[in-house]
C-alpha cells in the first residue's frame, strides 16, 4: 500500500509540474504576443510618419524637376550663344539665359523618421531597410554636391559678372567679360557640376518613389 501511495504521489507531483510548466509557457506566450502587438503598433505609427516625411521630400523635389533637367541644356546653349559677335544686339536673349542660370537650389531633406526606422528595425524587413539606407546615402550626396554647385556658381558666375551685370534688373553695363573665352570656360565648369547634380537629383527622386511604394506595401501587411 505504501508503494501505491508513493506512486500516486509521484504522479500527482509530476502532473503539478506539467501544469506549472504549461502555465509558464502560456504566460510567456501571452507576454510575447503582447510585446509583438505593441511593437507592431509602434512600427505602424513610425511607418506612417516615415511615409509622410518621404512624401513631403518628394513634393519638394517634384517642383524642381523641369528646371533641374533643362539646366544642362540651357548652359550648353548659353555657351554656344556667347560665341556670337553681336551680343549687344541680342540683349533680350542674353538676359533670358542669365535669369535661368542665376537660379540656384541646394537640396536638403527631413530624415528624422528615416533614421529612427533604420536604427530601430535594422534586423527586420531587410528590403525596406536596405532601400532606406540607400535613400539616406543618395540624399546626403545630392545635398553635398548641390551646395558645392552653388559655391562654384558664386565663384565662376556671380563674382565674375558682379561688375558688369545688375543681378536684380539684369541690366548689362559691359559685355567684355561675357565675350571672353575665360567666361565661356567658367560656364563649362558650371555645366560639369550641374550635370552631376541633375544625375544625383534624378536617382534620388527615383529612390524616394521606390521607398514610398515599399512603405505603402509594408503598411498594408
Tab-separated table of C-alpha atoms in Angstrom:
chain	number	residue	atom	x	y	z
A	1	UNK	CA	0.000	0.000	0.000
A	2	UNK	CA	2.914	2.290	0.769
A	3	UNK	CA	4.166	1.675	-2.764
A	4	UNK	CA	0.729	2.588	-4.209
A	5	UNK	CA	0.680	5.805	-2.168
A	6	UNK	CA	4.185	6.695	-3.352
A	7	UNK	CA	3.243	6.034	-6.971
A	8	UNK	CA	0.124	8.198	-6.725
A	9	UNK	CA	2.129	10.962	-5.076
A	10	UNK	CA	4.752	10.900	-7.807
A	11	UNK	CA	2.061	11.000	-10.472
A	12	UNK	CA	0.387	13.910	-8.695
A	13	UNK	CA	3.693	15.790	-8.327
A	14	UNK	CA	4.582	15.158	-11.955
A	15	UNK	CA	1.176	16.415	-13.008
A	16	UNK	CA	1.629	19.552	-10.925
A	17	UNK	CA	4.996	20.188	-12.535
A	18	UNK	CA	3.490	19.793	-16.001
A	19	UNK	CA	0.686	22.226	-15.119
A	20	UNK	CA	3.206	24.775	-13.797
A	21	UNK	CA	5.329	24.455	-16.952
A	22	UNK	CA	2.252	24.800	-19.162
A	23	UNK	CA	1.215	27.876	-17.146
A	24	UNK	CA	4.638	29.446	-17.566
A	25	UNK	CA	4.644	28.731	-21.312
A	26	UNK	CA	1.167	30.227	-21.685
A	27	UNK	CA	2.245	33.332	-19.706
A	28	UNK	CA	5.377	33.699	-21.850
A	29	UNK	CA	3.318	33.262	-24.994
A	30	UNK	CA	0.845	35.919	-23.902
A	31	UNK	CA	3.698	38.239	-22.928
A	32	UNK	CA	5.458	37.711	-26.265
A	33	UNK	CA	2.195	38.230	-28.143
A	34	UNK	CA	1.568	41.446	-26.239
A	35	UNK	CA	5.112	42.695	-26.899
A	36	UNK	CA	4.805	41.840	-30.591
A	37	UNK	CA	1.461	43.650	-30.735
A	38	UNK	CA	2.955	46.737	-29.092
A	39	UNK	CA	5.993	46.598	-31.404
A	40	UNK	CA	3.746	46.204	-34.449
A	41	UNK	CA	1.648	49.181	-33.409
A	42	UNK	CA	4.772	51.259	-32.756
A	43	UNK	CA	6.216	50.278	-36.124
A	44	UNK	CA	2.946	51.112	-37.878
A	45	UNK	CA	2.926	54.600	-36.338
A	46	UNK	CA	6.573	55.139	-37.320
A	47	UNK	CA	5.887	53.887	-40.850
A	48	UNK	CA	3.056	56.402	-41.185
A	49	UNK	CA	5.365	59.204	-40.050
A	50	UNK	CA	8.084	57.937	-42.389
A	51	UNK	CA	5.682	57.917	-45.335
A	52	UNK	CA	4.545	61.455	-44.567
A	53	UNK	CA	8.157	62.613	-44.252
A	54	UNK	CA	9.116	60.938	-47.533
A	55	UNK	CA	6.062	62.368	-49.319
A	56	UNK	CA	6.986	65.900	-48.246
A	57	UNK	CA	10.518	65.374	-49.551
A	58	UNK	CA	9.165	64.015	-52.850
A	59	UNK	CA	6.874	67.004	-53.357
A	60	UNK	CA	9.723	69.441	-52.694
A	61	UNK	CA	11.795	67.660	-55.372
A	62	UNK	CA	8.965	67.494	-57.921
A	63	UNK	CA	8.682	71.268	-58.009
A	64	UNK	CA	12.230	71.398	-59.409
A	65	UNK	CA	12.078	68.555	-61.967
A	66	UNK	CA	11.693	70.655	-65.116
A	67	UNK	CA	14.347	73.209	-64.232
A	68	UNK	CA	16.760	70.572	-62.970
A	69	UNK	CA	16.589	68.567	-66.208
A	70	UNK	CA	16.579	71.601	-68.522
A	71	UNK	CA	19.523	73.413	-66.900
A	72	UNK	CA	22.371	71.387	-68.507
A	73	UNK	CA	20.945	72.115	-71.980
A	74	UNK	CA	20.453	75.775	-71.087
A	75	UNK	CA	24.108	76.014	-70.070
A	76	UNK	CA	25.269	74.286	-73.282
A	77	UNK	CA	23.158	76.606	-75.415
A	78	UNK	CA	24.336	79.621	-73.462
A	79	UNK	CA	27.961	78.684	-74.043
A	80	UNK	CA	27.300	78.467	-77.798
A	81	UNK	CA	25.316	81.698	-77.716
A	82	UNK	CA	28.237	83.560	-76.141
A	83	UNK	CA	30.344	82.916	-79.247
A	84	UNK	CA	28.284	85.225	-81.433
A	85	UNK	CA	29.922	88.541	-82.236
A	86	UNK	CA	26.989	90.878	-81.669
A	87	UNK	CA	25.922	90.117	-78.102
A	88	UNK	CA	24.828	93.719	-77.663
A	89	UNK	CA	22.056	93.360	-80.246
A	90	UNK	CA	20.841	90.151	-78.612
A	91	UNK	CA	20.400	91.621	-75.178
A	92	UNK	CA	16.966	90.089	-74.580
A	93	UNK	CA	18.221	86.579	-75.257
A	94	UNK	CA	21.269	87.202	-73.127
A	95	UNK	CA	19.125	88.340	-70.197
A	96	UNK	CA	16.872	85.302	-70.662
A	97	UNK	CA	19.855	82.979	-70.322
A	98	UNK	CA	21.201	84.836	-67.324
A	99	UNK	CA	17.880	84.754	-65.480
A	100	UNK	CA	17.752	80.946	-65.820
A	101	UNK	CA	21.378	80.365	-64.941
A	102	UNK	CA	21.338	82.648	-61.904
A	103	UNK	CA	18.644	80.471	-60.320
A	104	UNK	CA	20.174	78.018	-57.845
A	105	UNK	CA	18.931	75.331	-55.467
A	106	UNK	CA	20.651	73.496	-52.626
A	107	UNK	CA	18.705	70.396	-51.649
A	108	UNK	CA	18.084	69.331	-48.061
A	109	UNK	CA	15.795	66.695	-46.583
A	110	UNK	CA	13.975	65.834	-43.377
A	111	UNK	CA	15.402	62.479	-42.265
A	112	UNK	CA	14.460	62.054	-38.585
A	113	UNK	CA	11.893	59.269	-39.118
A	114	UNK	CA	14.047	57.608	-41.769
A	115	UNK	CA	16.988	57.443	-39.357
A	116	UNK	CA	14.752	56.242	-36.491
A	117	UNK	CA	13.346	53.407	-38.597
A	118	UNK	CA	16.773	52.269	-39.789
A	119	UNK	CA	18.071	52.228	-36.208
A	120	UNK	CA	15.039	50.528	-34.636
A	121	UNK	CA	14.356	47.892	-37.288
A	122	UNK	CA	17.824	47.233	-38.616
A	123	UNK	CA	17.477	43.429	-38.398
A	124	UNK	CA	13.904	43.239	-39.729
A	125	UNK	CA	12.373	43.594	-43.184
A	126	UNK	CA	15.778	43.821	-44.864
A	127	UNK	CA	14.422	45.003	-48.238
A	128	UNK	CA	12.887	48.164	-46.817
A	129	UNK	CA	15.872	48.879	-44.565
A	130	UNK	CA	18.279	48.353	-47.445
A	131	UNK	CA	16.389	50.820	-49.655
A	132	UNK	CA	16.084	53.329	-46.805
A	133	UNK	CA	19.847	53.197	-46.233
A	134	UNK	CA	20.400	53.738	-49.960
A	135	UNK	CA	17.994	56.672	-49.918
A	136	UNK	CA	19.767	58.263	-46.970
A	137	UNK	CA	23.072	57.982	-48.839
A	138	UNK	CA	21.585	59.497	-52.028
A	139	UNK	CA	20.011	62.383	-50.126
A	140	UNK	CA	23.281	63.156	-48.377
A	141	UNK	CA	25.133	63.019	-51.715
A	142	UNK	CA	22.846	65.457	-53.528
A	143	UNK	CA	22.798	67.823	-50.579
A	144	UNK	CA	26.592	67.926	-50.619
A	145	UNK	CA	27.017	68.320	-54.379
A	146	UNK	CA	24.209	70.896	-54.762
A	147	UNK	CA	25.826	73.032	-52.060
A	148	UNK	CA	29.128	72.655	-53.882
A	149	UNK	CA	27.365	73.670	-57.110
A	150	UNK	CA	26.213	76.930	-55.546
A	151	UNK	CA	29.735	77.648	-54.302
A	152	UNK	CA	31.075	77.142	-57.831
A	153	UNK	CA	28.361	79.391	-59.273
A	154	UNK	CA	29.250	82.128	-56.821
A	155	UNK	CA	32.905	81.860	-57.738
A	156	UNK	CA	32.624	81.334	-61.502
A	157	UNK	CA	29.486	83.310	-62.294
A	158	UNK	CA	28.392	85.884	-59.741
A	159	UNK	CA	31.865	87.007	-58.731
A	160	UNK	CA	32.948	87.186	-62.363
A	161	UNK	CA	29.932	89.216	-63.511
A	162	UNK	CA	29.284	91.412	-60.473
A	163	UNK	CA	30.920	94.459	-62.130
A	164	UNK	CA	29.146	94.000	-65.467
A	165	UNK	CA	25.609	92.842	-64.647
A	166	UNK	CA	22.972	94.171	-62.259
A	167	UNK	CA	21.768	90.914	-60.677
A	168	UNK	CA	18.417	92.464	-59.780
A	169	UNK	CA	17.386	94.030	-63.105
A	170	UNK	CA	19.798	92.027	-65.315
A	171	UNK	CA	20.868	95.282	-66.916
A	172	UNK	CA	24.265	94.789	-68.573
A	173	UNK	CA	26.789	97.611	-68.317
A	174	UNK	CA	29.667	95.843	-70.081
A	175	UNK	CA	29.885	92.879	-72.466
A	176	UNK	CA	33.623	92.434	-72.284
A	177	UNK	CA	33.582	89.628	-69.703
A	178	UNK	CA	30.627	87.891	-71.362
A	179	UNK	CA	32.547	87.776	-74.659
A	180	UNK	CA	35.717	86.331	-73.170
A	181	UNK	CA	36.975	82.775	-73.569
A	182	UNK	CA	37.641	82.694	-69.848
A	183	UNK	CA	33.957	83.248	-69.100
A	184	UNK	CA	32.884	80.536	-71.550
A	185	UNK	CA	35.253	78.185	-69.762
A	186	UNK	CA	33.653	79.174	-66.467
A	187	UNK	CA	30.290	78.160	-67.923
A	188	UNK	CA	31.727	74.768	-68.911
A	189	UNK	CA	32.900	74.273	-65.319
A	190	UNK	CA	29.426	75.124	-64.032
A	191	UNK	CA	27.885	72.793	-66.618
A	192	UNK	CA	30.001	69.832	-65.490
A	193	UNK	CA	28.836	70.282	-61.902
A	194	UNK	CA	25.192	70.875	-62.803
A	195	UNK	CA	25.146	67.691	-64.911
A	196	UNK	CA	26.236	65.732	-61.859
A	197	UNK	CA	23.642	67.472	-59.682
A	198	UNK	CA	20.949	66.520	-62.219
A	199	UNK	CA	22.108	62.895	-62.239
A	200	UNK	CA	22.032	62.772	-58.439
A	201	UNK	CA	18.687	64.568	-58.395
A	202	UNK	CA	17.005	62.025	-60.668
A	203	UNK	CA	18.338	58.946	-58.921
A	204	UNK	CA	17.394	60.385	-55.506
A	205	UNK	CA	13.841	61.144	-56.623
A	206	UNK	CA	13.534	57.668	-58.144
A	207	UNK	CA	14.745	56.092	-54.898
A	208	UNK	CA	12.305	58.171	-52.861
A	209	UNK	CA	9.429	56.946	-55.022
A	210	UNK	CA	10.637	53.347	-54.671
A	211	UNK	CA	10.768	53.695	-50.883
A	212	UNK	CA	7.284	55.204	-50.901
A	213	UNK	CA	5.934	52.061	-52.602
A	214	UNK	CA	7.720	49.783	-50.122
A	215	UNK	CA	6.372	51.710	-47.135
A	216	UNK	CA	2.838	51.510	-48.527
A	217	UNK	CA	3.267	47.771	-49.074
A	218	UNK	CA	4.523	47.320	-45.504
A	219	UNK	CA	1.604	49.351	-44.092
A	220	UNK	CA	-0.884	47.093	-45.851
A	221	UNK	CA	0.657	43.889	-44.426
